[in-house]
Short mmCIF file of C-alpha atoms and ligand atoms in Angstrom, two decimals:
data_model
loop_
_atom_site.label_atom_id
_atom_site.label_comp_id
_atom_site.label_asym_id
_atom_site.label_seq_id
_atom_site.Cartn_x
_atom_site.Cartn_y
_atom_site.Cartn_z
CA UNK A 1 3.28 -28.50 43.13
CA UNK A 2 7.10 -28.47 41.61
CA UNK A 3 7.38 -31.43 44.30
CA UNK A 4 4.71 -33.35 43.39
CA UNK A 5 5.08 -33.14 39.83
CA UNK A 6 8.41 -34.40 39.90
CA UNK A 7 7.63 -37.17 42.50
CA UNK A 8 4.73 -38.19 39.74
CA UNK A 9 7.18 -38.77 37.04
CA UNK A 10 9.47 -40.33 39.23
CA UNK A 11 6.85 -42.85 40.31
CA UNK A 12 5.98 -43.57 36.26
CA UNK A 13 2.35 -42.40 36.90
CA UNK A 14 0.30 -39.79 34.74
CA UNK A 15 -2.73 -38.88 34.94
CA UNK A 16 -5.37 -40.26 32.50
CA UNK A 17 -8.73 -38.03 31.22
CA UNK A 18 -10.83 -39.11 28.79
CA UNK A 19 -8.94 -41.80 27.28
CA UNK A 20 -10.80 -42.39 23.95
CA UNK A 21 -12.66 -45.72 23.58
CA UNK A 22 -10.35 -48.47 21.95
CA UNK A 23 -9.46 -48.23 18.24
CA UNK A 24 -10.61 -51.28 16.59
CA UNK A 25 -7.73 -51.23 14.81
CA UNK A 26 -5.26 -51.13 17.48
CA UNK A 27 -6.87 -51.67 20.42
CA UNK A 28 -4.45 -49.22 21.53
CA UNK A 29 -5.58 -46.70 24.42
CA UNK A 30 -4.09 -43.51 24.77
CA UNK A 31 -3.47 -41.39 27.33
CA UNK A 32 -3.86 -37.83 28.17
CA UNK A 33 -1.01 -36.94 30.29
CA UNK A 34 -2.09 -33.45 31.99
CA UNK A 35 1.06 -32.35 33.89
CA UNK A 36 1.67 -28.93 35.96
CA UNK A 37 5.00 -27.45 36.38
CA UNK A 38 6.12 -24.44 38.37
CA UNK A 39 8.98 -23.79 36.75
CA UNK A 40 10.09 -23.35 33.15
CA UNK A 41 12.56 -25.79 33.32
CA UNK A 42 10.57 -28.29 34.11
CA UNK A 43 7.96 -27.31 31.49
CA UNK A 44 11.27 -27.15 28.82
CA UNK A 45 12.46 -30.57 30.04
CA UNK A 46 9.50 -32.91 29.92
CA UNK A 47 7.55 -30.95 27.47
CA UNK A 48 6.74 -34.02 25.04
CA UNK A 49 5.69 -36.42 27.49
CA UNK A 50 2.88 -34.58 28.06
CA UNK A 51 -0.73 -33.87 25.94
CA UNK A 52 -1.35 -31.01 28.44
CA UNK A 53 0.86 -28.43 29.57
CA UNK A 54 -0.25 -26.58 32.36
CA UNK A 55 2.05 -23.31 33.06
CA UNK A 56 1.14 -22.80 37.14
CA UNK A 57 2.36 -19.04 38.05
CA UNK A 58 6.11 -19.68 36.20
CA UNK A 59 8.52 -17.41 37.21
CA UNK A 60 10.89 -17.44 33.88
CA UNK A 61 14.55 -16.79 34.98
CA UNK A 62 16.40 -13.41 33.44
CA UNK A 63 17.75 -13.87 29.85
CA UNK A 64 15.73 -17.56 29.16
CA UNK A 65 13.12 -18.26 27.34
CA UNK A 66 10.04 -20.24 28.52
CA UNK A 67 11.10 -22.67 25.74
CA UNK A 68 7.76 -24.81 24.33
CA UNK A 69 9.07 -25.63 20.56
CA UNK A 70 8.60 -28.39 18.85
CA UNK A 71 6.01 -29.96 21.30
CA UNK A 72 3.81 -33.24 20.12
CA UNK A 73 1.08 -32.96 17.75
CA UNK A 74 -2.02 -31.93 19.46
CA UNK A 75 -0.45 -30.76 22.87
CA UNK A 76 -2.55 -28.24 25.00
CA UNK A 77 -0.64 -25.14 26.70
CA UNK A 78 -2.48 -23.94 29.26
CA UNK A 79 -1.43 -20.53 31.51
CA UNK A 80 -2.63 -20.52 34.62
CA UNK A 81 -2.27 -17.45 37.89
CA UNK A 82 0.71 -14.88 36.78
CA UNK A 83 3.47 -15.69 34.65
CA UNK A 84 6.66 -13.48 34.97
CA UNK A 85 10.29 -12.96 33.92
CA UNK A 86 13.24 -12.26 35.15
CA UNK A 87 15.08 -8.77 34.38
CA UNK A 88 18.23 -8.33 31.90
CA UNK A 89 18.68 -6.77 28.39
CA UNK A 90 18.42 -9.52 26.11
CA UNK A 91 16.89 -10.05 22.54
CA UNK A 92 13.96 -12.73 23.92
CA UNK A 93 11.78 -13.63 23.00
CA UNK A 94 10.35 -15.00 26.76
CA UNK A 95 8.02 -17.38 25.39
CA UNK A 96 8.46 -19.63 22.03
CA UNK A 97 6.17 -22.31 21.55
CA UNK A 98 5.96 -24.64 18.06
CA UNK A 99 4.52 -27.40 17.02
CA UNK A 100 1.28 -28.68 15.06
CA UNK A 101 -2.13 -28.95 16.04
CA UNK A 102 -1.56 -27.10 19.54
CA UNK A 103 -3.96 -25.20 21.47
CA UNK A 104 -2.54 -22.84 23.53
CA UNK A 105 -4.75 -20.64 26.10
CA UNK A 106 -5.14 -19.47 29.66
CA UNK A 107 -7.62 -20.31 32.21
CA UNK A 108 -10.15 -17.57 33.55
CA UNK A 109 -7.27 -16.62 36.55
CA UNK A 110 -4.12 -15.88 34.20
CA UNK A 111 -1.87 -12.84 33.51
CA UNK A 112 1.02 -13.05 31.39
CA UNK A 113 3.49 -10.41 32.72
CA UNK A 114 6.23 -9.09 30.47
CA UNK A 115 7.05 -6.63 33.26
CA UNK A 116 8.23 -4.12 30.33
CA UNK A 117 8.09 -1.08 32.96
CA UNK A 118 11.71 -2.62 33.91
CA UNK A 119 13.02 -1.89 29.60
CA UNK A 120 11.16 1.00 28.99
CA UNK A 121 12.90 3.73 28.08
CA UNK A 122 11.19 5.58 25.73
CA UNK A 123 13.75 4.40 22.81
CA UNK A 124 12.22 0.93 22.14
CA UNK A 125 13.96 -1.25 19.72
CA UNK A 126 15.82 2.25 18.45
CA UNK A 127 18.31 2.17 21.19
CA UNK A 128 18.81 2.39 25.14
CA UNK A 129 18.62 -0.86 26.79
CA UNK A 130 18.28 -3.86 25.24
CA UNK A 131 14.55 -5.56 24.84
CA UNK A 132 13.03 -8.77 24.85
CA UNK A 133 10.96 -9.84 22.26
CA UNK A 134 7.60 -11.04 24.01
CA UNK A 135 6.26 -14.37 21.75
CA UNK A 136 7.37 -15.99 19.01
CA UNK A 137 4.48 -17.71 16.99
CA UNK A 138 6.97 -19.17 14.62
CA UNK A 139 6.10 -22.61 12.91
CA UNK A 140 3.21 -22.83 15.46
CA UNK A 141 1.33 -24.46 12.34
CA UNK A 142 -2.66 -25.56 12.15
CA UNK A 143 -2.98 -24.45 16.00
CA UNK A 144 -4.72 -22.19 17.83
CA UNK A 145 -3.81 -19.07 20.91
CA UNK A 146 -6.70 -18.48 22.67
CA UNK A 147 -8.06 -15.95 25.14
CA UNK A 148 -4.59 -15.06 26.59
CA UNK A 149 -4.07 -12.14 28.85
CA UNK A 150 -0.57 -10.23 28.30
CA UNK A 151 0.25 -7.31 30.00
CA UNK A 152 3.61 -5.01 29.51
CA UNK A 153 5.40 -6.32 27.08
CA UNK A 154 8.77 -4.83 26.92
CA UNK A 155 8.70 -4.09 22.79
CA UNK A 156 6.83 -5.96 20.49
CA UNK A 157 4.18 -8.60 21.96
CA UNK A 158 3.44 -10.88 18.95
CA UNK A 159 5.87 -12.20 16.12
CA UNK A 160 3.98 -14.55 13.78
CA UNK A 161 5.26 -16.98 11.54
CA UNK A 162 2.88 -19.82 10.82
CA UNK A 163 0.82 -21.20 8.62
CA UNK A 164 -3.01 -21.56 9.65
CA UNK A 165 -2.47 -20.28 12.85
CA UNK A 166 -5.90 -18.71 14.76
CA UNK A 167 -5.17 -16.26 17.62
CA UNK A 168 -8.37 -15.71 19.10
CA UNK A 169 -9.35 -13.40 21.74
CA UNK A 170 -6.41 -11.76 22.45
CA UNK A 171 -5.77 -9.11 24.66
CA UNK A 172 -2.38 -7.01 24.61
CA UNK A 173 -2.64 -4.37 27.98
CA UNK A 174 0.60 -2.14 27.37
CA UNK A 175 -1.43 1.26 28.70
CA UNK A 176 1.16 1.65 31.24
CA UNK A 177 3.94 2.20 28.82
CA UNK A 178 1.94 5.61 27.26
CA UNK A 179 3.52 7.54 31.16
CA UNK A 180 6.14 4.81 31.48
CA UNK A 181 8.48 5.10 28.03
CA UNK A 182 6.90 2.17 26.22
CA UNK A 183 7.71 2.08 22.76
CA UNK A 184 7.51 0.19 19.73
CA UNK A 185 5.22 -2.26 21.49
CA UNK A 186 3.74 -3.76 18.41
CA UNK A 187 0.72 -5.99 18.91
CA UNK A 188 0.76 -8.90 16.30
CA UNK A 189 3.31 -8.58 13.99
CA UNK A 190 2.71 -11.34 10.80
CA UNK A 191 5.57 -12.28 8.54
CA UNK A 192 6.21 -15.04 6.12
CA UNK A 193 3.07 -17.24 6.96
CA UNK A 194 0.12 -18.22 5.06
CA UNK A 195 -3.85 -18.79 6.70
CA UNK A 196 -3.24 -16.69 9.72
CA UNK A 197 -6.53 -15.10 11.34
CA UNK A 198 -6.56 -12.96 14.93
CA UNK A 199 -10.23 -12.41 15.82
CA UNK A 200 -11.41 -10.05 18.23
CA UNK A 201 -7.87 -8.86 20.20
CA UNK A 202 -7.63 -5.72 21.77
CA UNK A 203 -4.53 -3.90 21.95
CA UNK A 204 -3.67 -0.91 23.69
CA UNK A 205 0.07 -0.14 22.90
CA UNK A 206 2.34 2.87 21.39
CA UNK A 207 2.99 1.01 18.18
CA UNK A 208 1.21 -0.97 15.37
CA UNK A 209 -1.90 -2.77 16.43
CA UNK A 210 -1.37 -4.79 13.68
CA UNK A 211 1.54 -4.91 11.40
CA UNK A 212 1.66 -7.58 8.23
CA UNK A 213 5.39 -7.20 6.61
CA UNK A 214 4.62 -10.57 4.36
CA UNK A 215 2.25 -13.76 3.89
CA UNK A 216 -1.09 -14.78 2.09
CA UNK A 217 -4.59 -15.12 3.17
CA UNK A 218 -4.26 -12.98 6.81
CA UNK A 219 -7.51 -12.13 8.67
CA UNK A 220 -8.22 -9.56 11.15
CA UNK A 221 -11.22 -9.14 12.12
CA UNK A 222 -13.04 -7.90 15.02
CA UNK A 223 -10.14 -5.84 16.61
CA UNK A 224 -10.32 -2.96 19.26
CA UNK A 225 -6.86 -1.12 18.85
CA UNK A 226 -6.06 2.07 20.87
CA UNK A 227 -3.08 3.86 22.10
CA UNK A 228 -0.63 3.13 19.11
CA UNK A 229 -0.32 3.53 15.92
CA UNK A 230 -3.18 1.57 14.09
CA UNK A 231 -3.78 -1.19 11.36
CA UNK A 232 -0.68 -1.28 8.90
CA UNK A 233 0.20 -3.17 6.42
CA UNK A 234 4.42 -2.90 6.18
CA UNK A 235 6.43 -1.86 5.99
CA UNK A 236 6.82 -4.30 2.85
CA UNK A 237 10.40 -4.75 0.48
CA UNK A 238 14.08 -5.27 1.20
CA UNK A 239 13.38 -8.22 3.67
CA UNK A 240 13.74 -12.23 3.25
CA UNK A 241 9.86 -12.59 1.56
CA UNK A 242 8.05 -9.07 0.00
CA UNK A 243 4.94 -10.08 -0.64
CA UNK A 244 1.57 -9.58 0.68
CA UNK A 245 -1.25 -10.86 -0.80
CA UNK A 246 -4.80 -10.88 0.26
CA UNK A 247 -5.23 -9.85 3.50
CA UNK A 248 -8.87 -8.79 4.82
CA UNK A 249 -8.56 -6.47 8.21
CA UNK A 250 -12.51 -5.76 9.36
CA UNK A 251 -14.77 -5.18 11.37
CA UNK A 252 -12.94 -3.28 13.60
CA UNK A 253 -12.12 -0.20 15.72
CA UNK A 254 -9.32 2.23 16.24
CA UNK A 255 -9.19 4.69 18.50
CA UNK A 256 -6.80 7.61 19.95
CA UNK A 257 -3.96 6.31 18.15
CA UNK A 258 -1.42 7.79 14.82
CA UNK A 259 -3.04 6.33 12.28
CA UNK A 260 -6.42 4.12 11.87
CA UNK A 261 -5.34 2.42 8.64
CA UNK A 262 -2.27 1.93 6.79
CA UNK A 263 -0.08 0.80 3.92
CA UNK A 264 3.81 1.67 3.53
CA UNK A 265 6.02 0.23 0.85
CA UNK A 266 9.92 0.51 1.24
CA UNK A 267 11.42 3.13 -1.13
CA UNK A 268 13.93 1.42 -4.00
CA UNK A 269 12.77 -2.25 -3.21
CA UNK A 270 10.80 -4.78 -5.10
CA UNK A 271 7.61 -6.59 -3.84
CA UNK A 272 3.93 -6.56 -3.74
CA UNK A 273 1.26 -5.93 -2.03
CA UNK A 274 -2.08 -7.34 -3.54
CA UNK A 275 -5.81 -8.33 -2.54
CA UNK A 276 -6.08 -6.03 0.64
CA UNK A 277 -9.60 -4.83 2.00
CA UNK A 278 -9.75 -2.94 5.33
CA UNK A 279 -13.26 -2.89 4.92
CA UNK A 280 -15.97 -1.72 8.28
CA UNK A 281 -13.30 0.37 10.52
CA UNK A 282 -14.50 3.33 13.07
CA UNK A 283 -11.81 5.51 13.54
CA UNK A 284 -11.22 8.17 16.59
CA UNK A 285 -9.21 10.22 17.97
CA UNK A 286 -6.69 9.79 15.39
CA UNK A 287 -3.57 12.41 15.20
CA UNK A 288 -1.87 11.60 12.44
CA UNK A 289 -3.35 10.19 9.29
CA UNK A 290 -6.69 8.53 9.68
CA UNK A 291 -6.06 6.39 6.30
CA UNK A 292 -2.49 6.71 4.80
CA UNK A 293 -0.98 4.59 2.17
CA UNK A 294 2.59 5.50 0.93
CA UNK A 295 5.23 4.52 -1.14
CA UNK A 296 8.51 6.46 0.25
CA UNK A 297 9.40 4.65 3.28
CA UNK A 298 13.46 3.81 4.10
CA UNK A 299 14.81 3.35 7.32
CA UNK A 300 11.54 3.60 9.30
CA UNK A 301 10.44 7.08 8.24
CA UNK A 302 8.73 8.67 4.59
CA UNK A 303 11.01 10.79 2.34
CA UNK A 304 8.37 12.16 0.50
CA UNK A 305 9.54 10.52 -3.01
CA UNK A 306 7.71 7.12 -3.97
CA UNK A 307 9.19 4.07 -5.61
CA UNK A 308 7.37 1.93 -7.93
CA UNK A 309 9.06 -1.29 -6.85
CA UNK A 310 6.36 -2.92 -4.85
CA UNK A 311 2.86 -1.72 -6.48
CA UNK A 312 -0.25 -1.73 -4.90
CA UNK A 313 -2.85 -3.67 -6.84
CA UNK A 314 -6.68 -5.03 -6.12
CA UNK A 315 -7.19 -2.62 -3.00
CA UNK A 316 -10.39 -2.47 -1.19
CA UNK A 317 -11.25 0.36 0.87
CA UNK A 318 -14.69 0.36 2.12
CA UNK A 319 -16.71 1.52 5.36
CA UNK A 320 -14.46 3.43 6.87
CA UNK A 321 -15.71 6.17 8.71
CA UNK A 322 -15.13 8.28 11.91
CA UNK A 323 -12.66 11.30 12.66
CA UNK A 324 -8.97 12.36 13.39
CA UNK A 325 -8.14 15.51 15.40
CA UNK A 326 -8.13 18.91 13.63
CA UNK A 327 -4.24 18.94 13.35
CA UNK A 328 -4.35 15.55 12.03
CA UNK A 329 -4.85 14.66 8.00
CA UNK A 330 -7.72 12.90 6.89
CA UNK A 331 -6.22 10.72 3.74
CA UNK A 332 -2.99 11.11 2.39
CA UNK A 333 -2.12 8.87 -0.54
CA UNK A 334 1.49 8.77 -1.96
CA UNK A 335 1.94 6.93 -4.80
CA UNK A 336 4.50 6.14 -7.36
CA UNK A 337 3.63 6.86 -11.14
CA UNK A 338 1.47 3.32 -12.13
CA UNK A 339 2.09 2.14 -8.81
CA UNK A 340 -1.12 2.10 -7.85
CA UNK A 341 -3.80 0.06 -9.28
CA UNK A 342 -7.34 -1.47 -9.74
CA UNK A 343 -9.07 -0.06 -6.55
CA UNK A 344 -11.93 0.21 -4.73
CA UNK A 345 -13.12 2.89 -2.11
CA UNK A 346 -16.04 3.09 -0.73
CA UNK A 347 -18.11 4.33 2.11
CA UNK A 348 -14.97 6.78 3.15
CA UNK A 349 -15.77 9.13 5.32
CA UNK A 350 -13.01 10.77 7.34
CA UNK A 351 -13.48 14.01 8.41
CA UNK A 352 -12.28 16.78 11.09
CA UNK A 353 -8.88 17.04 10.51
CA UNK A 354 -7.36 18.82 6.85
CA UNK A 355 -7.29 17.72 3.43
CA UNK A 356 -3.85 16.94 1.86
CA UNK A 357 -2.41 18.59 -0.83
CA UNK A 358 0.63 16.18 -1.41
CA UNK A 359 -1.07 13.10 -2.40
CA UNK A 360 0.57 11.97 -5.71
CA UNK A 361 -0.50 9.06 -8.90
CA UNK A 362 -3.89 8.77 -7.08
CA UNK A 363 -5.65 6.03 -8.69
CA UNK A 364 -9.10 6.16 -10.19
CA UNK A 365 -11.69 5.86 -7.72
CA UNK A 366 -9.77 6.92 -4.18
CA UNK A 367 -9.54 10.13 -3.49
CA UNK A 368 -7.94 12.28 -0.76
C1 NAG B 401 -5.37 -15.95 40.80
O1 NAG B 401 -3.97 -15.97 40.56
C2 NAG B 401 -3.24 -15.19 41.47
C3 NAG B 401 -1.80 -15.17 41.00
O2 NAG B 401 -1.28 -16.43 41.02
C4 NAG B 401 -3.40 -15.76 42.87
O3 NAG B 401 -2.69 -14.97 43.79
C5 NAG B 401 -4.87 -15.79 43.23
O4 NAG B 401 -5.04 -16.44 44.45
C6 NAG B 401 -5.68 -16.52 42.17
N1 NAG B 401 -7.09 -16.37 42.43
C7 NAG B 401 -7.93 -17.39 42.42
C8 NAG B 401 -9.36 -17.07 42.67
O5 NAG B 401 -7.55 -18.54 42.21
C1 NAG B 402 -8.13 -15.34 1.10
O1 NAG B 402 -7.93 -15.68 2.47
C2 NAG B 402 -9.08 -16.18 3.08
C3 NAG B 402 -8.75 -16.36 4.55
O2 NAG B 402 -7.72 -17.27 4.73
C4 NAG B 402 -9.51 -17.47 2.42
O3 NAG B 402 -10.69 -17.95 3.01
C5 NAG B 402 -9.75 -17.22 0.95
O4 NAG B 402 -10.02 -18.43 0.30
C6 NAG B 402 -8.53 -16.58 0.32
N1 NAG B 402 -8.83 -16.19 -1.06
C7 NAG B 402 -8.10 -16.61 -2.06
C8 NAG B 402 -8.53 -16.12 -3.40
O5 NAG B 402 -7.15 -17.35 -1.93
#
């Protein structure tokens, strides 16, 4: 295939489908170059002479990344049999791809293999070897990821940072890492973007299902998350953009994991987080927190003493039932004094696990 790929653009021919009907006003007709490559060289080197990408069973070499930025308006990326990678401690991330107006998805026989057994350590991004980021979404702008099929990513799978960007039909397969050492295997985390959506993924990880650190108008909807540590908003403050502003995160389920849903704010840093609704969420099987919003965070952990710096206004919390295990909590709510405004529960029912007795500034309305 690598052979007769190459022989094809030696020989100046592509292959034409559906060539639209003549413009009247140019009388131009374009074609839709559909080429296969076998390596990701190949795919990195003659990326924008093509309208269709087709990613046959690439092997990616240790330490590269499968390189698709910056591709032509409109360019299709399709996966197709297994993709792997090579082995060695490097930060990734394996696979970029940018560009507007691309469609990237898989065809019905794909697997996109991280091979993260070979990183895990149980230490994730928190020390031991060195990890790969899996995918960077990043300027990937009015385009759509569709129906992919990842499997063990080393540490995190997803890092968005686009603006109207669908990723549809997702699924994230990390189970092996729960016996294996995987850690911080994030599903989708969302950063600086604006009109992202991720319909019906499912995740199975040991880290956030979903994590949104920054942007505006972010969907999730439709979401089966187990094995991690559930839907989270944040950490939010003391990075590049600190604000999060309505984000809607429904109609979905979360099960054995930490937490089901989330907010944490960065202690002694300014922000915002505004216009969230986790609204329609079963929860199971949940051994932390099965809703937790706090206030305190610094360094990755709570201290137990909220900061007012990035408030949490216009907050939805509706249908949101199910249980957490009887050494879990079922709400805990730490806020800082006036921190914590204008919001709306309802439909909360969490039970089987205790009641807190630490929640602080609770506004009107919630309750722990
Ligand atoms: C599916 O892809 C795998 C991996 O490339 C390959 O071994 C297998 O033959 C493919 N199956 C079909 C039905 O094409
Ligand atoms: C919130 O985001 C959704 C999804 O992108 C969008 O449809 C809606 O218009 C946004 N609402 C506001 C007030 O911007």
């Amino acid at each position: 295939m690598r052979a007769s790929f190459m022989s094809m653009l030696a020989m100046g021919t592509a292959v034409a489908l559906g060539a639209p009907a003549p413009s009247r006003v140019s009388q131009m007709v374009k074609k839709s170059t559909v080429c296969t490559f076998n390596s990701a060289a190949s795919a990195s080197a003659s990326k924008s002479s093509c309208n269709t990408i087709v990613l046959d069973n690439i092997e990616v070499p240790a330490g590269e990344t499968l390189d698709l930025t910056d591709l032509k308006s409109g360019t299709k990326v399709i996966f197709n049999g297994e993709t792997t990678f090579g082995y060695e401690e490097w930060d990734g991330p394996m696979i970029e791809i940018s560009g507007s107006n691309i469609i990237v998805s898989g065809t019905s026989n794909h697997t996109i293999n991280g091979g993260g057994e070979r990183w895990w350590d149980g230490e994730g991004t928190n020390g031991g070897k060195t990890k790969p980021k899996f995918f960077y979404a990043h300027s990937l702008d009015d385009s759509t990821i569709t129906g992919l099929n990842i499997k063990n990513t080393p540490v995190q799978a997803f890092s968005v940072e686009s603006d109207n960007l669908i990723l549809n039909s997702i699924t994230i397969d990390d189970s092996d890492g729960d016996a294996n050492g995987g850690h911080n295997t994030d599903g989708f985390d969302v950063g600086e973007s604006t009109g992202v959506t991720i319909s019906n993924a499912v995740v199975r990880n040991q880290d956030d299902c979903l994590a949104v650190n920054s942007g505006t108008n972010i969907v999730f909807t439709g979401g089966t998350c187990s094995g991690g540590h559930g839907l989270s908003i944040g950490s939010v403050g003391g990075r590049s953009d600190n604000t999060v502003k309505n984000v809607t995160i429904t109609n979905s389920v979360v099960k054995d994991s930490e937490n089901g849903i989330r907010i944490k704010t960065n202690s002694g840093t300014t922000g915002s987080v505004s216009g969230v609704t986790f609204s329609n969420i079963q929860i199971s099987g949940i051994t932390d927190y099965g809703i937790v919003f706090e206030q305190d965070y610094e360094n990755g952990d709570p201290t137990g003493t909220p900061t007012d710096g990035v408030p949490i206004t216009d907050l939805t919390v509706e249908s949101i039932t199910g249980t957490v295990e009887s050494d879990a909590t079922d709400i805990y709510i730490l806020c800082a004094s006036g921190a914590c405004s204008d919001w709306t529960w309802s439909d909360v029912s969490v039970t089987g696990g205790s009641t807190s007795d630490e929640c602080e500034n609770v506004p009107s309305g919630a309750s722990c």
